[in-house]
């Protein structure tokens, strides 16, 4: 693997609201750095090694696109190129290469760190660059300078200390089995700094983050992919940074009033209501004791064993779900049902999905099966939400339950996509692993909305950038301890943008 990094400017061309720069690297190659002005306060920076420009659509961007009126003024001299809007200036030092972001007064907001060296002159953290093998780019990165006093917040549902300075993180959704470690269900490649800026790494791939851990002077963001793409968002307040970030990735709609009440969830392992009789008795007891509760959630046992998730009631355990839901409603309860985006091998739904090509595939073309439950339960196939027919099919499976009176669904799991999987849209699992829950939750959210729910709400476990569009989320499997409670609070402080 060869590391290469940008060392100097060669030339540039200006478009309406875009600058395209050609740069020289330490190994004598050429890269393109493209700067797009989305608004006076938002700048997009993309780095294309070997001048291999890639233009792709986005699952994450939903809000305002680049503004036609954001045309920077340009100053070009021997030492630097200065691109200026009414709120931001970007100064690009030509040799040695360095990008600096300045406010309207010319004060420094953020700059690349291109000389994080030890006393022997060796790099502690490499400047903006990439790694390649046999001419194929494997990884790209950007390195920013950290000021001595700034604080950094974000990166999604991280259960570690709120200020992420001094931490190293991997942004890759996993079934964390806990909420007291760095592993998490909801990773978001976005952070904010007390210096008045935010950075949104616009990618779906695995991101490695080092916020002053290897070197206290540097924040390095590394993407396992062939190009780098990030947005610099100027506030200067954290409130304005968040507002502009959600302007890019979508706002969170207001959930229904009842969803702000108390939810009572059964445990899969210790389930207090495994049958209709137990559930109704539980509801009656809650009301008899005067205990407040608005939503009752039932985990997988509402379905038949070995058929998760086929959306068919186990009529032995729940012989009259329609009547049960009506009786619960009369006591002031709403019902939430469990699901995951997988179908079990051996079930009728698996045969249907596989026969129609609705499942994520292996490189050879057969359905990819995984075992997110471990060896205790059969393997499952994963619904391919990039296939429009599969997406509509899965959405339709919810509608009879919604018409029956089910209020919402616990959209569990969604973190199991292998990196070598192949999707209908041509993407690999390395590209679709992280945004898979974004599509999954959108599908269920739309099923609720299309069935007449004015303010739909899901109860989601996994997420990626943009998932705030489909509220709400919970912190996954937690320890019922005060330590677990503290982890949930830390993870929820900035798990996804509101």
XYZ file of C-alpha atoms in Angstrom:
498
model
C 0.000 0.000 0.000
C 1.411 3.379 -1.008
C 0.570 6.588 0.856
C 0.445 9.784 -1.187
C -0.502 13.308 -0.176
C -1.020 16.689 -1.829
C 1.971 19.020 -1.709
C 1.290 21.902 -4.111
C -1.139 23.697 -6.398
C -0.682 23.447 -10.190
C -3.655 25.263 -11.767
C -7.349 26.033 -11.425
C -10.518 26.716 -13.417
C -13.563 28.652 -12.204
C -17.195 27.776 -12.884
C -20.358 29.571 -11.778
C -20.079 28.521 -8.134
C -17.248 26.030 -8.376
C -13.467 25.964 -8.440
C -11.587 22.979 -9.874
C -7.941 22.772 -8.846
C -5.221 20.488 -10.155
C -2.633 19.549 -7.534
C 0.657 17.709 -7.341
C 1.225 14.921 -4.822
C 4.280 13.718 -2.933
C 4.669 10.770 -5.336
C 4.498 12.978 -8.432
C 0.870 12.171 -9.263
C -1.907 14.650 -9.930
C -5.185 14.980 -8.032
C -8.204 17.206 -8.479
C -9.664 19.212 -5.606
C -13.121 20.553 -6.401
C -14.680 23.293 -4.258
C -18.435 23.944 -4.579
C -20.115 26.912 -2.902
C -23.525 25.682 -1.748
C -24.402 28.826 0.152
C -22.485 31.739 1.675
C -21.927 29.537 4.774
C -21.539 26.047 3.243
C -18.682 24.800 1.085
C -18.296 21.335 -0.389
C -14.770 19.973 -0.915
C -14.059 16.870 -2.992
C -10.708 15.228 -3.643
C -10.257 12.930 -6.650
C -6.900 11.078 -6.690
C -5.272 10.517 -10.086
C -7.746 13.068 -11.541
C -10.478 10.385 -11.577
C -13.574 12.519 -11.127
C -16.669 10.689 -9.846
C -20.203 12.128 -9.852
C -22.727 10.126 -7.832
C -26.213 10.629 -6.479
C -26.828 10.823 -2.752
C -29.088 8.985 -0.336
C -28.277 11.523 2.366
C -28.779 14.920 0.745
C -32.396 15.979 0.669
C -32.505 19.676 1.438
C -31.315 22.748 -0.399
C -28.911 22.243 -3.288
C -26.118 24.615 -4.271
C -27.289 28.178 -4.652
C -26.880 29.781 -8.070
C -26.279 33.144 -6.412
C -23.287 31.945 -4.373
C -20.538 33.027 -6.730
C -17.274 33.685 -4.969
C -14.973 36.527 -5.779
C -11.492 35.372 -6.774
C -8.065 36.739 -5.929
C -5.119 34.937 -7.492
C -1.492 35.758 -6.825
C 1.828 33.983 -6.670
C 1.389 32.713 -3.113
C -2.284 31.829 -2.780
C -5.747 31.640 -4.309
C -8.531 33.349 -2.327
C -12.197 32.449 -2.937
C -14.591 34.673 -1.015
C -18.348 34.811 -0.273
C -20.150 37.238 2.018
C -19.647 34.877 4.987
C -16.626 32.715 4.177
C -13.243 32.893 2.527
C -11.223 29.913 1.381
C -7.526 30.573 1.137
C -5.528 27.959 -0.766
C -1.819 28.244 -0.204
C -0.058 27.124 -3.378
C 3.257 25.737 -2.134
C 3.171 24.074 0.248
C -0.477 23.234 -0.300
C -2.871 24.184 2.494
C -6.585 25.069 2.642
C -7.715 27.570 5.275
C -11.301 28.631 6.006
C -11.796 32.211 7.232
C -14.843 34.166 8.390
C -16.015 37.466 6.883
C -13.553 39.374 9.084
C -10.642 37.263 7.902
C -10.321 35.380 11.208
C -9.322 31.728 10.993
C -12.123 29.184 11.453
C -10.326 26.003 10.408
C -7.291 24.949 8.405
C -5.639 21.800 7.193
C -2.706 20.526 9.185
C 0.047 19.902 6.638
C 2.998 19.825 9.013
C 2.191 17.633 11.997
C 5.805 16.507 12.390
C 7.929 15.125 15.194
C 11.382 16.484 16.044
C 12.949 14.171 13.441
C 10.821 15.772 10.721
C 8.621 12.690 10.330
C 4.872 12.959 9.907
C 2.829 12.021 12.955
C -0.352 12.413 10.893
C -0.201 12.686 7.100
C -1.724 15.725 5.341
C -4.690 15.426 2.970
C -4.072 12.434 0.707
C -4.811 8.827 -0.169
C -3.534 5.247 -0.122
C -3.474 3.107 -3.242
C -2.475 -0.383 -4.283
C -1.793 -1.271 -7.891
C -3.239 2.059 -8.973
C -6.520 1.443 -7.096
C -7.332 3.981 -4.405
C -8.249 2.202 -1.176
C -8.508 5.077 1.275
C -8.671 8.881 1.260
C -8.295 11.294 4.145
C -8.307 14.890 5.293
C -6.327 16.250 8.243
C -7.376 19.403 10.072
C -5.513 21.346 12.732
C -7.046 21.363 16.211
C -6.741 24.514 18.274
C -5.656 24.021 21.909
C -9.033 24.923 23.439
C -11.654 23.710 20.941
C -14.170 21.014 21.793
C -15.590 18.531 19.297
C -19.073 16.977 19.469
C -20.850 14.493 17.241
C -20.175 11.407 15.086
C -23.539 9.900 15.905
C -24.595 7.653 18.730
C -21.303 7.304 20.538
C -21.562 6.150 24.133
C -18.145 7.505 25.064
C -17.424 10.925 26.562
C -19.420 13.765 25.047
C -16.363 15.802 24.000
C -14.780 13.564 21.368
C -11.361 15.172 21.586
C -8.732 12.545 22.344
C -10.845 9.716 20.928
C -10.489 7.379 17.968
C -13.717 6.049 16.432
C -14.939 3.844 13.599
C -18.141 4.976 11.893
C -19.598 1.626 10.866
C -22.962 0.405 12.131
C -22.816 -2.722 14.284
C -25.022 -4.654 16.662
C -23.278 -3.196 19.698
C -24.831 -5.462 22.391
C -24.149 -2.611 24.799
C -24.185 1.151 25.218
C -20.977 1.680 27.148
C -18.381 1.283 24.368
C -17.402 3.046 21.137
C -19.344 0.479 19.065
C -22.741 1.820 18.072
C -25.864 1.289 16.005
C -26.218 4.855 14.730
C -23.065 6.335 13.242
C -23.276 9.769 11.626
C -20.209 11.247 9.833
C -20.861 14.757 11.124
C -19.348 16.774 13.942
C -19.390 20.315 15.299
C -16.648 22.365 16.913
C -16.772 25.190 19.429
C -14.699 27.164 16.910
C -17.906 27.698 14.955
C -17.760 25.082 12.191
C -19.197 21.678 11.405
C -17.867 18.984 9.080
C -20.162 16.530 7.302
C -18.275 13.727 5.560
C -20.560 12.949 2.637
C -20.040 9.216 2.295
C -21.750 5.912 3.020
C -18.502 4.008 3.471
C -16.596 3.186 6.642
C -15.033 6.284 8.178
C -12.129 6.210 10.617
C -11.952 9.223 12.908
C -8.988 10.358 15.004
C -9.760 13.510 16.997
C -6.468 14.434 18.613
C -5.702 10.852 19.637
C -2.626 10.014 17.549
C -1.578 13.659 17.746
C -3.275 16.247 19.939
C -2.720 18.775 17.128
C -4.715 16.975 14.418
C -8.172 15.702 13.559
C -7.965 13.111 10.781
C -11.014 11.833 8.874
C -10.285 8.766 6.749
C -12.751 7.219 4.274
C -12.370 3.674 2.934
C -13.177 4.692 -0.610
C -11.744 6.056 -3.876
C -12.463 9.746 -3.249
C -13.074 12.209 -0.430
C -16.194 14.369 -0.128
C -17.009 16.690 2.780
C -18.997 19.818 3.608
C -17.643 22.673 5.724
C -20.597 24.282 7.512
C -20.060 27.656 9.175
C -22.288 28.746 12.071
C -20.783 30.303 13.994
C -23.230 29.085 16.696
C -23.812 25.357 17.192
C -27.514 26.027 16.659
C -26.862 27.517 13.214
C -24.490 24.696 12.295
C -27.210 22.144 13.101
C -29.813 24.132 11.190
C -27.611 24.260 8.100
C -26.657 20.593 8.414
C -30.331 19.591 8.447
C -30.844 21.949 5.527
C -28.550 19.560 3.656
C -29.708 16.210 5.013
C -33.350 16.885 5.867
C -35.381 18.121 8.811
C -36.947 15.926 11.441
C -40.761 16.099 11.312
C -42.629 16.545 14.589
C -43.748 13.117 15.876
C -47.335 12.575 17.051
C -48.297 13.864 20.487
C -48.843 10.378 21.910
C -45.277 9.327 21.074
C -43.974 11.716 23.735
C -45.659 9.593 26.400
C -44.375 6.526 28.233
C -43.527 3.413 26.236
C -43.461 -0.027 27.857
C -41.458 -2.643 25.969
C -41.310 -6.356 26.515
C -37.944 -8.062 26.545
C -37.324 -10.816 24.054
C -35.737 -12.918 26.788
C -37.981 -12.071 29.753
C -41.285 -11.277 28.080
C -44.158 -10.445 30.463
C -46.744 -10.846 27.716
C -46.170 -13.810 25.440
C -49.875 -14.273 24.773
C -52.938 -12.135 24.162
C -54.280 -12.983 27.610
C -51.056 -11.946 29.327
C -50.919 -8.685 27.379
C -54.506 -7.682 28.186
C -54.016 -8.609 31.834
C -50.856 -6.489 31.913
C -52.729 -3.496 30.473
C -55.562 -3.889 32.990
C -53.102 -4.121 35.856
C -51.303 -0.965 34.700
C -54.553 0.958 34.727
C -55.711 -0.565 38.025
C -52.481 0.529 39.673
C -52.762 4.008 38.144
C -49.463 3.643 36.296
C -49.021 5.972 33.302
C -48.311 4.305 29.966
C -49.161 5.253 26.382
C -47.539 2.629 24.137
C -47.107 -1.114 24.622
C -44.486 -2.828 22.476
C -44.467 -6.548 21.699
C -41.222 -8.190 20.554
C -41.002 -11.024 17.921
C -43.281 -13.494 19.653
C -46.360 -11.894 18.099
C -45.334 -13.890 15.000
C -44.968 -17.633 14.532
C -41.666 -19.273 15.466
C -39.225 -19.621 12.584
C -41.023 -17.097 10.398
C -39.585 -13.782 11.508
C -40.301 -11.497 9.885
C -43.421 -12.426 7.876
C -45.941 -10.041 9.516
C -48.393 -12.878 10.250
C -49.862 -13.135 13.747
C -49.338 -16.308 15.741
C -53.043 -17.059 16.199
C -52.295 -19.647 18.873
C -50.767 -16.998 21.122
C -52.867 -14.076 19.847
C -56.176 -15.554 18.603
C -57.999 -12.222 18.178
C -55.493 -9.407 17.539
C -58.208 -7.116 16.145
C -60.247 -7.389 19.328
C -57.125 -7.121 21.466
C -56.098 -3.850 19.798
C -59.607 -2.443 20.270
C -59.589 -3.361 23.951
C -56.136 -1.850 24.415
C -57.310 1.326 22.703
C -60.275 1.517 25.060
C -57.809 1.574 27.950
C -55.716 4.293 26.298
C -52.890 2.113 24.952
C -51.378 2.068 21.476
C -49.638 -1.022 20.114
C -46.121 -1.192 18.639
C -44.970 -4.378 16.883
C -41.436 -5.659 16.339
C -39.824 -6.319 12.978
C -36.443 -6.659 11.316
C -35.603 -6.259 7.590
C -34.821 -9.950 7.172
C -36.781 -13.084 6.257
C -35.909 -16.471 7.715
C -34.697 -19.319 5.545
C -37.431 -21.935 5.247
C -40.316 -19.490 5.549
C -42.894 -18.850 2.819
C -41.856 -15.208 2.725
C -38.239 -16.218 2.090
C -39.305 -18.331 -0.876
C -41.378 -15.460 -2.252
C -38.642 -12.860 -1.803
C -35.910 -15.067 -3.228
C -38.031 -16.110 -6.195
C -38.778 -12.502 -7.112
C -35.198 -11.285 -6.671
C -36.048 -9.090 -3.694
C -33.031 -10.036 -1.562
C -29.481 -8.761 -1.283
C -27.193 -11.085 -3.244
C -23.782 -12.667 -3.086
C -21.281 -11.813 -5.860
C -22.339 -15.046 -7.611
C -25.986 -13.988 -7.771
C -27.602 -16.166 -5.098
C -29.384 -14.693 -2.069
C -26.973 -13.665 0.684
C -27.934 -15.174 4.034
C -26.551 -14.072 7.399
C -27.135 -15.017 11.025
C -27.660 -11.827 13.047
C -29.171 -13.920 15.856
C -26.177 -16.241 16.017
C -26.470 -20.021 15.777
C -29.664 -20.256 17.851
C -31.986 -19.315 14.987
C -32.080 -20.019 11.223
C -30.160 -17.748 8.835
C -32.013 -14.916 7.145
C -32.088 -13.164 3.788
C -31.876 -9.362 3.681
C -34.500 -7.299 1.852
C -32.907 -5.220 -0.925
C -34.446 -1.773 -0.442
C -32.618 -0.436 -3.519
C -34.927 -2.610 -5.632
C -38.098 -0.518 -6.132
C -40.286 -3.628 -6.366
C -38.850 -5.097 -3.162
C -39.236 -1.723 -1.453
C -42.908 -1.511 -2.401
C -43.501 -5.138 -1.453
C -42.048 -4.699 2.050
C -44.004 -1.487 2.510
C -47.207 -3.266 1.537
C -46.704 -6.009 4.140
C -47.239 -3.401 6.880
C -50.511 -1.985 5.640
C -52.925 -4.745 6.802
C -51.481 -4.404 10.313
C -51.822 -0.624 10.234
C -55.441 -0.973 9.087
C -55.949 -3.381 12.003
C -54.935 -0.590 14.378
C -51.194 -1.072 14.952
C -49.777 2.386 15.742
C -46.113 1.905 14.895
C -43.282 -0.580 14.395
C -40.022 -1.194 16.176
C -37.642 -1.278 13.205
C -35.002 -3.428 14.841
C -31.612 -4.544 13.446
C -30.337 -3.371 10.039
C -26.590 -3.588 10.732
C -25.778 -6.996 9.185
C -24.994 -6.240 5.513
C -21.644 -7.883 4.554
C -19.106 -5.815 2.630
C -19.055 -8.138 -0.396
C -22.837 -8.156 -0.827
C -24.313 -6.927 -4.119
C -27.389 -4.691 -4.351
C -29.950 -4.090 -7.093
C -28.541 -0.574 -7.658
C -25.090 -2.010 -8.426
C -23.541 -0.954 -5.132
C -21.598 -3.290 -2.865
C -22.114 -3.951 0.807
C -19.108 -1.739 1.543
C -21.163 1.139 0.107
C -24.619 0.096 1.358
C -23.900 -1.276 4.842
C -24.195 2.086 6.594
C -27.150 3.613 4.673
C -29.153 0.362 4.688
C -31.136 1.428 7.789
C -31.829 4.796 6.180
C -33.752 3.034 3.394
C -35.282 0.491 5.783
C -36.720 3.130 8.119
C -37.859 5.302 5.226
C -39.811 2.351 3.832
C -41.676 1.688 7.092
C -42.189 5.410 7.754
C -43.776 5.767 4.310
C -45.993 2.729 4.916
C -47.417 4.461 7.989
C -47.825 7.789 6.214
C -49.497 6.253 3.164
C -51.917 4.431 5.456
C -53.277 7.687 6.795
C -50.981 8.439 9.730
C -50.709 12.246 9.687
C -47.574 12.169 11.814
C -45.981 8.747 11.420
C -43.324 7.536 13.791
C -41.076 4.469 13.816
C -38.982 3.133 16.682
C -35.612 2.597 15.045
C -32.357 1.067 16.237
C -29.846 1.727 13.449
C -29.220 4.914 11.463
C -26.888 6.918 9.216
C -26.738 10.538 8.085
C -30.234 11.662 7.118
C -32.063 9.267 9.435
C -33.426 12.191 11.445
C -36.044 12.417 8.676
C -37.679 9.278 10.102
C -38.104 9.633 13.884
C -37.803 8.220 16.529
C -34.835 6.142 17.685
C -33.784 4.267 20.792
C -30.337 3.414 22.033
C -30.371 -0.290 21.264
C -29.711 -3.110 23.702
C -28.719 -1.524 26.984
C -27.644 -2.759 30.362
C -30.323 -2.116 32.998
C -27.807 -0.393 35.250
C -26.969 3.194 36.115
C -23.895 2.835 33.900
C -26.144 1.753 31.033
C -28.446 4.697 31.695
C -25.475 7.082 31.550
C -24.396 5.539 28.238
C -27.869 6.034 26.777
C -27.818 9.684 27.809
C -24.381 10.224 26.267
C -25.398 8.486 23.044
C -28.611 10.477 22.806
C -27.072 13.910 23.359
C -25.991 14.124 19.717
C -26.832 10.747 18.238
C -28.443 12.194 15.112
C -29.199 15.756 14.185
C -32.631 16.956 15.309
